PDB file of C-alpha atoms in Angstrom:
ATOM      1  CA  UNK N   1      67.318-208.443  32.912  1.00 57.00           C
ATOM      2  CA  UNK N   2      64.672-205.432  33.461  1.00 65.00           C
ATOM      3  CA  UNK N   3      61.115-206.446  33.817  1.00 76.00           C
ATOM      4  CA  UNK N   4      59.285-205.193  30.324  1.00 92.00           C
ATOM      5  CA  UNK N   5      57.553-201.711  30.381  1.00 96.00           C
ATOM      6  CA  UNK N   6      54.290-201.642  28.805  1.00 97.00           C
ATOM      7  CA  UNK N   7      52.013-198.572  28.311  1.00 98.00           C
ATOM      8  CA  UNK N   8      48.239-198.562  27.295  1.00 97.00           C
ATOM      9  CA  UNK N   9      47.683-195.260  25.938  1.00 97.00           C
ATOM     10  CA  UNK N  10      45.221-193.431  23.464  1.00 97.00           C
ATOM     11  CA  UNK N  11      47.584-192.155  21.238  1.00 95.00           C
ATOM     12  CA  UNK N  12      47.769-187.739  20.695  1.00 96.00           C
ATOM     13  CA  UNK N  13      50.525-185.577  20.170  1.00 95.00           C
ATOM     14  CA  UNK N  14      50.115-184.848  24.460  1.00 94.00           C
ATOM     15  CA  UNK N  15      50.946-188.495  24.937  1.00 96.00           C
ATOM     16  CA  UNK N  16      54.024-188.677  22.751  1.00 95.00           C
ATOM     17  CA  UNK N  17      55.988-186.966  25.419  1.00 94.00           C
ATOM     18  CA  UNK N  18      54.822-189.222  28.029  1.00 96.00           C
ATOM     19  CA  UNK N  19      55.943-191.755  26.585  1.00 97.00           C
ATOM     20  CA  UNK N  20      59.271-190.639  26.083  1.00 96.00           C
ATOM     21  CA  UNK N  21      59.318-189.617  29.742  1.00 96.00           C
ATOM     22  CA  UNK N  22      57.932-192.896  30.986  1.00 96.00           C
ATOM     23  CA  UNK N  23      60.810-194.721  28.836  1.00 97.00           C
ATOM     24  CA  UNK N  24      63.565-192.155  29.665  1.00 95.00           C
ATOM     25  CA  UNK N  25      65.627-195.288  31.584  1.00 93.00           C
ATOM     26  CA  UNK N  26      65.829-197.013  28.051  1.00 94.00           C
ATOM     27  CA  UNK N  27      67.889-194.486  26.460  1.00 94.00           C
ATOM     28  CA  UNK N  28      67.262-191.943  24.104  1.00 95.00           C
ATOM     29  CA  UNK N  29      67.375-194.026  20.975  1.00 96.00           C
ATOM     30  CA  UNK N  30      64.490-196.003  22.510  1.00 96.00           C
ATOM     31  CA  UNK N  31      62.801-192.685  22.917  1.00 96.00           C
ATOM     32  CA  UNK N  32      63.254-191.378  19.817  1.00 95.00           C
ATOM     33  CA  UNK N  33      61.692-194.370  18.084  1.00 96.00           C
ATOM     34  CA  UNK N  34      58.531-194.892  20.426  1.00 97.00           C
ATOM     35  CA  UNK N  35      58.355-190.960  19.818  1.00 95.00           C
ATOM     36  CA  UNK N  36      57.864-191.846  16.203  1.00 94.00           C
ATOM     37  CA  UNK N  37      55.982-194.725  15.981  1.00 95.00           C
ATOM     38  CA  UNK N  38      53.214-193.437  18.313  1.00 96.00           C
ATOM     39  CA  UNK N  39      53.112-190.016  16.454  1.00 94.00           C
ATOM     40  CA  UNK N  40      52.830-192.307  13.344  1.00 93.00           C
ATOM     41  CA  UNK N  41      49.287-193.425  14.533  1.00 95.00           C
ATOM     42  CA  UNK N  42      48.456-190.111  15.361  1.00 95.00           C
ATOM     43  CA  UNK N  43      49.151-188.897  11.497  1.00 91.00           C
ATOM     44  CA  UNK N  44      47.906-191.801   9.795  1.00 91.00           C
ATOM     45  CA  UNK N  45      45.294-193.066  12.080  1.00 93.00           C
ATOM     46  CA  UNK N  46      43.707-190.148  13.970  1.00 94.00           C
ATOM     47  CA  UNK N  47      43.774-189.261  17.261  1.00 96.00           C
ATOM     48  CA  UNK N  48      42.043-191.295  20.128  1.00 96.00           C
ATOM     49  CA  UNK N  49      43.271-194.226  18.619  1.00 96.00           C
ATOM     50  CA  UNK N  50      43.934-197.151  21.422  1.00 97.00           C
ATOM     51  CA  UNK N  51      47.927-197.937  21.299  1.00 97.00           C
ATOM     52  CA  UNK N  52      50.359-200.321  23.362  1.00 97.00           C
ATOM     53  CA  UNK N  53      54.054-199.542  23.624  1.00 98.00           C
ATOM     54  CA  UNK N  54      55.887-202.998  25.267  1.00 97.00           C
ATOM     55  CA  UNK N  55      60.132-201.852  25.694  1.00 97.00           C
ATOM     56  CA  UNK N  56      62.064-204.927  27.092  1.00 96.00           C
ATOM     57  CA  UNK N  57      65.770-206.242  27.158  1.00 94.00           C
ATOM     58  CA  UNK N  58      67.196-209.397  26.718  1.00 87.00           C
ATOM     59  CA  UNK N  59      69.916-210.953  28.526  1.00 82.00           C
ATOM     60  CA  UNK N  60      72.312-209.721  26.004  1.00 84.00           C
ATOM     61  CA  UNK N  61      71.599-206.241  26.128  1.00 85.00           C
ATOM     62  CA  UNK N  62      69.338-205.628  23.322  1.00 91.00           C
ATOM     63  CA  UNK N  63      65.811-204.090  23.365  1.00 96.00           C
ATOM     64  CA  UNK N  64      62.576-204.347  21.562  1.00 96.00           C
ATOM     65  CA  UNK N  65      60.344-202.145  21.312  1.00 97.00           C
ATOM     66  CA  UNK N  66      56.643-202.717  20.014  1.00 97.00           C
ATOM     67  CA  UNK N  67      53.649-200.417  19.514  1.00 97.00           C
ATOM     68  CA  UNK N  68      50.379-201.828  18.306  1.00 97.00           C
ATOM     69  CA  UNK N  69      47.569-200.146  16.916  1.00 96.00           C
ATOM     70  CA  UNK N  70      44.127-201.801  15.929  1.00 96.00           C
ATOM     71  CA  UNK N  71      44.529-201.302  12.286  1.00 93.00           C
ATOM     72  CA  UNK N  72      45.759-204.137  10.626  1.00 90.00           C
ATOM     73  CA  UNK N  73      45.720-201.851   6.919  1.00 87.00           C
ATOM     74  CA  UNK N  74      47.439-198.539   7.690  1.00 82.00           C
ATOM     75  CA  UNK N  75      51.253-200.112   7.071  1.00 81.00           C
ATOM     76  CA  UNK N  76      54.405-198.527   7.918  1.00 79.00           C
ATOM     77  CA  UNK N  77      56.215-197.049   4.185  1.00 71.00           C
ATOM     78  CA  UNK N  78      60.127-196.119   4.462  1.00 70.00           C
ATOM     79  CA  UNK N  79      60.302-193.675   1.772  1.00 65.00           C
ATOM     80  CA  UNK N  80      62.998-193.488  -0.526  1.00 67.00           C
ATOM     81  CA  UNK N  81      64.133-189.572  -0.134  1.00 64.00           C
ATOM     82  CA  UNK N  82      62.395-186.464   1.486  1.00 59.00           C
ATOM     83  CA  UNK N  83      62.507-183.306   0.301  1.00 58.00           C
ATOM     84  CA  UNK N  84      64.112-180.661   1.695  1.00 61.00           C
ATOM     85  CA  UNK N  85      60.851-178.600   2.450  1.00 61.00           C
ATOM     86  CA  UNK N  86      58.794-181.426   3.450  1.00 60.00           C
ATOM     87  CA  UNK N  87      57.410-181.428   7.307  1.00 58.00           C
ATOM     88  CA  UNK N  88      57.026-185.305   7.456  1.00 59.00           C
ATOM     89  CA  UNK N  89      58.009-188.358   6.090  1.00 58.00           C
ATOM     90  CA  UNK N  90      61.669-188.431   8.607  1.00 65.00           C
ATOM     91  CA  UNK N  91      60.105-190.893  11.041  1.00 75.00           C
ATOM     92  CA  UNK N  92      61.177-193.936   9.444  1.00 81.00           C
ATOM     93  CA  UNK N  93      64.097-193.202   8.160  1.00 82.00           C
ATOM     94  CA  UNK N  94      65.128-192.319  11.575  1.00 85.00           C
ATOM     95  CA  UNK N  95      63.841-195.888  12.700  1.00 88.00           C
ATOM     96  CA  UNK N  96      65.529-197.656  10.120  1.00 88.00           C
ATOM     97  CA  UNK N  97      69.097-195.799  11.121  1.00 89.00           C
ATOM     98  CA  UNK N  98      68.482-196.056  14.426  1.00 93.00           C
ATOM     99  CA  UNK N  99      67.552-200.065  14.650  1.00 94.00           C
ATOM    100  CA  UNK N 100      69.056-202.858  13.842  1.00 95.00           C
ATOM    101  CA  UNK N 101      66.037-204.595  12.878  1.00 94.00           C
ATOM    102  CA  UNK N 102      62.558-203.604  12.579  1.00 93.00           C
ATOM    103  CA  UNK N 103      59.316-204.759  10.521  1.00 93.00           C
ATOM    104  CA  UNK N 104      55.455-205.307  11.188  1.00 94.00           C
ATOM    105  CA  UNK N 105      53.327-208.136  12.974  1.00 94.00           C
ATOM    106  CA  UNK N 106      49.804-208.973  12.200  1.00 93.00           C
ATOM    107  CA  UNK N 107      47.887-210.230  14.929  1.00 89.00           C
ATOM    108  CA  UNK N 108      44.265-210.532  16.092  1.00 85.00           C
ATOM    109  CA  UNK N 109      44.074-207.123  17.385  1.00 84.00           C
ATOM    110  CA  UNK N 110      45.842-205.182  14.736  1.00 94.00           C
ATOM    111  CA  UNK N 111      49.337-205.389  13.679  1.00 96.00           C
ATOM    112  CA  UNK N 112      52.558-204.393  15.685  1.00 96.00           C
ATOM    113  CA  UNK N 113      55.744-202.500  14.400  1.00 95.00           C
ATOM    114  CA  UNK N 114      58.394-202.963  16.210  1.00 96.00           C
ATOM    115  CA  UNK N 115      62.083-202.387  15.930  1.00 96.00           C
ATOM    116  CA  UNK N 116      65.317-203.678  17.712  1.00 96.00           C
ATOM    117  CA  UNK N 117      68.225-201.976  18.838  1.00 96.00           C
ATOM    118  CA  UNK N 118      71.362-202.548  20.742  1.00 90.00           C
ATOM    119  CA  UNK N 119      72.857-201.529  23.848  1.00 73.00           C
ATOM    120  CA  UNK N 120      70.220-202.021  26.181  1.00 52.00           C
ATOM    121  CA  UNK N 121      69.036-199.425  28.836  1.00 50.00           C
ATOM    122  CA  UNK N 122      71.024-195.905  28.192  1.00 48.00           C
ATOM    123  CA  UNK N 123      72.309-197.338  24.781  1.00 46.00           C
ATOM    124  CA  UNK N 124      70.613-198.170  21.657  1.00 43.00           C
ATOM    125  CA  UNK N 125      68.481-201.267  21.660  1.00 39.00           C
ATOM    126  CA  UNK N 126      67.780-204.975  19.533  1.00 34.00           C
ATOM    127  CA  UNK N 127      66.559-208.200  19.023  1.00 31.00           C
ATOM    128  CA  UNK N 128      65.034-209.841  21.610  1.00 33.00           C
ATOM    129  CA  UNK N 129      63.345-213.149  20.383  1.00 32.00           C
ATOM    130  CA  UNK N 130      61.941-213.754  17.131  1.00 32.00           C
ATOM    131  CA  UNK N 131      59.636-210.903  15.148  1.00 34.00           C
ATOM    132  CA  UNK N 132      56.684-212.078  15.540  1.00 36.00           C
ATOM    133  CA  UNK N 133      55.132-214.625  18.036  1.00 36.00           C
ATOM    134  CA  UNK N 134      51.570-216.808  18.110  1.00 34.00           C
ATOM    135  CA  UNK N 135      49.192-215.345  15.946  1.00 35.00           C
ATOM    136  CA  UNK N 136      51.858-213.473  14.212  1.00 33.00           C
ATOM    137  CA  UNK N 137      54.068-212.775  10.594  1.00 35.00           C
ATOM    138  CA  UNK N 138      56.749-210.913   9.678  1.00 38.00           C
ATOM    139  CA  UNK N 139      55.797-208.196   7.046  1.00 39.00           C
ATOM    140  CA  UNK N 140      57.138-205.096   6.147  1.00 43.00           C
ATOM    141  CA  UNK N 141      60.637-203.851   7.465  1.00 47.00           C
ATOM    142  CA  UNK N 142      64.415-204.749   7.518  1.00 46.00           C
ATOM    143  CA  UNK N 143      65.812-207.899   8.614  1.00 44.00           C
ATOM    144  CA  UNK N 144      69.350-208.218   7.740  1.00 40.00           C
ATOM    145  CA  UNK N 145      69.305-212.128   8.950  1.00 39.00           C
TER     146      UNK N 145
END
């Protein structure tokens, strides 16, 4: 098992790259969510805003991924459909393809979305423990258990 990656950042569109670079060993499904998540806060929080992005496997191969924000409000929405012409809205829906889990966590500092994938480092990625932890629920997302 990989020690966890974590990554203080202020989140822009210039970081979103680094932190695809700085997760490159996790795979690019791993990338491609933390790519979305972080540019998520950028849209719908503004830029500036103080993010953490924690990647770690478990022992059977899966990874989490978490990125938390300091605004507990500004919740995650998979959207039904997207139109053909419209330049957002894809982010989620790639998420929710992509992982096998994934949902929101409300803690002191914020809230947390995270996702889980399989496959580990160069696959996918997935569950690691339980959703949330101390100080944390379970809110928005899918959870096939």
């Amino acid at each position: 098992m990989r020690p966890a990656t974590t990554l203080e950042l202020l989140a822009t569109p210039a970081e979103v790259s680094g932190v695809r670079r700085a997760l490159s060993a996790y795979g690019a499904d791993v990338q491609l969510c933390a790519s979305e998540l972080v540019t998520n806060v950028v849209q719908h929080l503004g830029e500036g805003v103080p993010v953490t992005v924690r990647v770690w496997c478990d022992e059977g191969g899966r990874t989490r991924l978490e990125v938390t924000d300091p605004d507990p409000r500004a919740l995650p929405v998979l959207r039904a459909s997207v139109g053909a012409d419209e330049e957002s809205g894809r982010g989620l829906a790639l998420l929710d393809a992509l992982a096998s889990r994934w949902g929101v966590a409300h803690g002191p500092g914020g809230k947390t979305v995270w996702c889980e994938l399989e496959g580990g480092p160069g696959g996918g990625a997935v569950p690691v423990a339980s959703a949330g932890g101390p100080g944390r629920t379970a809110t928005a997302g899918r959870d096939p258990r």
